[in-house]
mmCIF file of C-alpha atoms in Angstrom:
data_model
loop_
_atom_site.group_PDB
_atom_site.id
_atom_site.type_symbol
_atom_site.label_atom_id
_atom_site.label_comp_id
_atom_site.label_asym_id
_atom_site.label_seq_id
_atom_site.Cartn_x
_atom_site.Cartn_y
_atom_site.Cartn_z
ATOM 1 C CA MET C 1 115.477 97.503 42.174
ATOM 2 C CA GLN C 2 114.934 97.645 45.991
ATOM 3 C CA ARG C 3 118.909 98.781 46.408
ATOM 4 C CA LYS C 4 118.259 101.522 43.874
ATOM 5 C CA ILE C 5 115.143 102.768 45.979
ATOM 6 C CA ILE C 6 117.204 102.684 49.087
ATOM 7 C CA ILE C 7 119.845 104.442 47.948
ATOM 8 C CA ALA C 8 117.679 106.986 46.424
ATOM 9 C CA LEU C 9 115.793 107.452 49.384
ATOM 10 C CA LEU C 10 119.150 107.745 51.197
ATOM 11 C CA LEU C 11 120.478 110.594 48.746
ATOM 12 C CA SER C 12 116.804 112.434 49.067
ATOM 13 C CA GLY C 13 117.199 112.609 53.016
ATOM 14 C CA TYR C 14 120.550 113.956 52.646
ATOM 15 C CA ILE C 15 119.645 116.856 50.031
ATOM 16 C CA LEU C 16 116.984 117.662 52.262
ATOM 17 C CA THR C 17 118.924 117.989 55.427
ATOM 18 C CA ALA C 18 121.587 119.562 53.952
ATOM 19 C CA SER C 19 122.115 122.988 54.825
ATOM 20 C CA PRO C 20 122.491 125.545 51.765
ATOM 21 C CA GLN C 21 125.700 127.374 52.139
ATOM 22 C CA THR C 22 124.511 131.536 52.065
ATOM 23 C CA SER C 23 127.034 134.151 51.259
ATOM 24 C CA PRO C 24 127.919 136.536 54.357
ATOM 25 C CA ASN C 25 126.433 139.384 52.635
ATOM 26 C CA THR C 26 123.000 138.194 53.037
ATOM 27 C CA GLN C 27 121.125 138.266 56.221
ATOM 28 C CA SER C 28 118.133 136.496 57.243
ATOM 29 C CA PRO C 29 114.874 138.551 58.545
ATOM 30 C CA GLU C 30 114.738 137.959 62.463
ATOM 31 C CA VAL C 31 112.270 135.711 63.143
ATOM 32 C CA PRO C 32 110.108 137.098 66.506
ATOM 33 C CA GLN C 33 110.279 134.655 69.481
ATOM 34 C CA TYR C 34 107.484 132.988 71.118
ATOM 35 C CA GLU C 35 106.340 134.163 74.638
ATOM 36 C CA PRO C 36 104.455 131.828 76.351
ATOM 37 C CA PRO C 37 101.204 133.218 77.564
ATOM 38 C CA PHE C 38 102.140 131.792 81.187
ATOM 39 C CA SER C 39 105.306 131.633 83.255
ATOM 40 C CA ALA C 40 107.060 128.353 84.250
ATOM 41 C CA PRO C 41 105.463 127.964 87.502
ATOM 42 C CA VAL C 42 101.925 128.775 86.272
ATOM 43 C CA ILE C 43 102.420 125.833 83.865
ATOM 44 C CA THR C 44 103.352 123.275 86.365
ATOM 45 C CA VAL C 45 100.544 124.385 88.619
ATOM 46 C CA ILE C 46 98.279 123.751 85.408
ATOM 47 C CA VAL C 47 100.001 120.515 85.062
ATOM 48 C CA PHE C 48 99.970 118.800 88.308
ATOM 49 C CA ALA C 49 95.978 120.034 88.433
ATOM 50 C CA VAL C 50 95.360 118.267 85.251
ATOM 51 C CA MET C 51 97.290 114.797 86.650
ATOM 52 C CA ALA C 52 95.447 115.274 90.213
ATOM 53 C CA GLY C 53 92.161 115.651 88.046
ATOM 54 C CA ILE C 54 92.790 112.429 86.043
ATOM 55 C CA ILE C 55 94.269 110.285 88.997
ATOM 56 C CA GLY C 56 91.028 111.516 90.921
ATOM 57 C CA ILE C 57 88.723 110.363 88.282
ATOM 58 C CA ILE C 58 90.077 106.876 87.754
ATOM 59 C CA LEU C 59 90.053 106.423 91.898
ATOM 60 C CA LEU C 60 86.456 107.295 91.842
ATOM 61 C CA SER C 61 85.622 105.000 89.080
ATOM 62 C CA TYR C 62 86.998 102.183 90.796
ATOM 63 C CA TYR C 63 85.651 103.165 93.867
ATOM 64 C CA LEU C 64 82.122 103.252 92.446
ATOM 65 C CA LEU C 65 82.896 100.094 90.679
ATOM 66 C CA VAL C 66 83.803 98.237 93.648
ATOM 67 C CA ASN C 67 80.545 99.494 95.254
ATOM 68 C CA ILE C 68 78.281 98.071 92.728
ATOM 69 C CA LYS C 69 79.815 94.907 92.682
ATOM 70 C CA ARG C 70 79.914 94.928 96.435
ATOM 71 C CA ARG C 71 76.394 95.645 96.473
ATOM 72 C CA ALA C 72 75.226 93.156 93.671
ATOM 73 C CA SER C 73 77.072 90.247 95.143
ATOM 74 C CA VAL C 74 75.022 90.752 98.405
ATOM 75 C CA LYS C 75 71.974 88.594 98.163
ATOM 76 C CA PRO C 76 68.603 90.188 99.653
ATOM 77 C CA SER C 77 67.596 88.531 102.704
ATOM 78 C CA GLN C 78 64.178 86.370 102.722
ATOM 79 C CA PRO C 79 61.393 88.189 105.182
ATOM 80 C CA SER C 80 61.502 86.296 107.819
ATOM 81 C CA ARG C 81 57.797 84.595 108.468
ATOM 82 C CA ILE C 82 55.933 85.337 111.813
#
């Protein structure tokens, strides 16, 4: 039973990926090309800015956690008696 299922799945994959043969007389309609709204340098700057923001948030969180732990570990001094 499993062998039949595997063969059927393999054949269905072949059928779905096989390209249909078209006659040379038919022309496919042209698909308009996607034009990105930004140029490549602008996209690069945006990606680096996002990366810098994420790294900055991680470092700021680390800094705050270290300071909180440091303040919690410091024992308050007892007032001196005169």
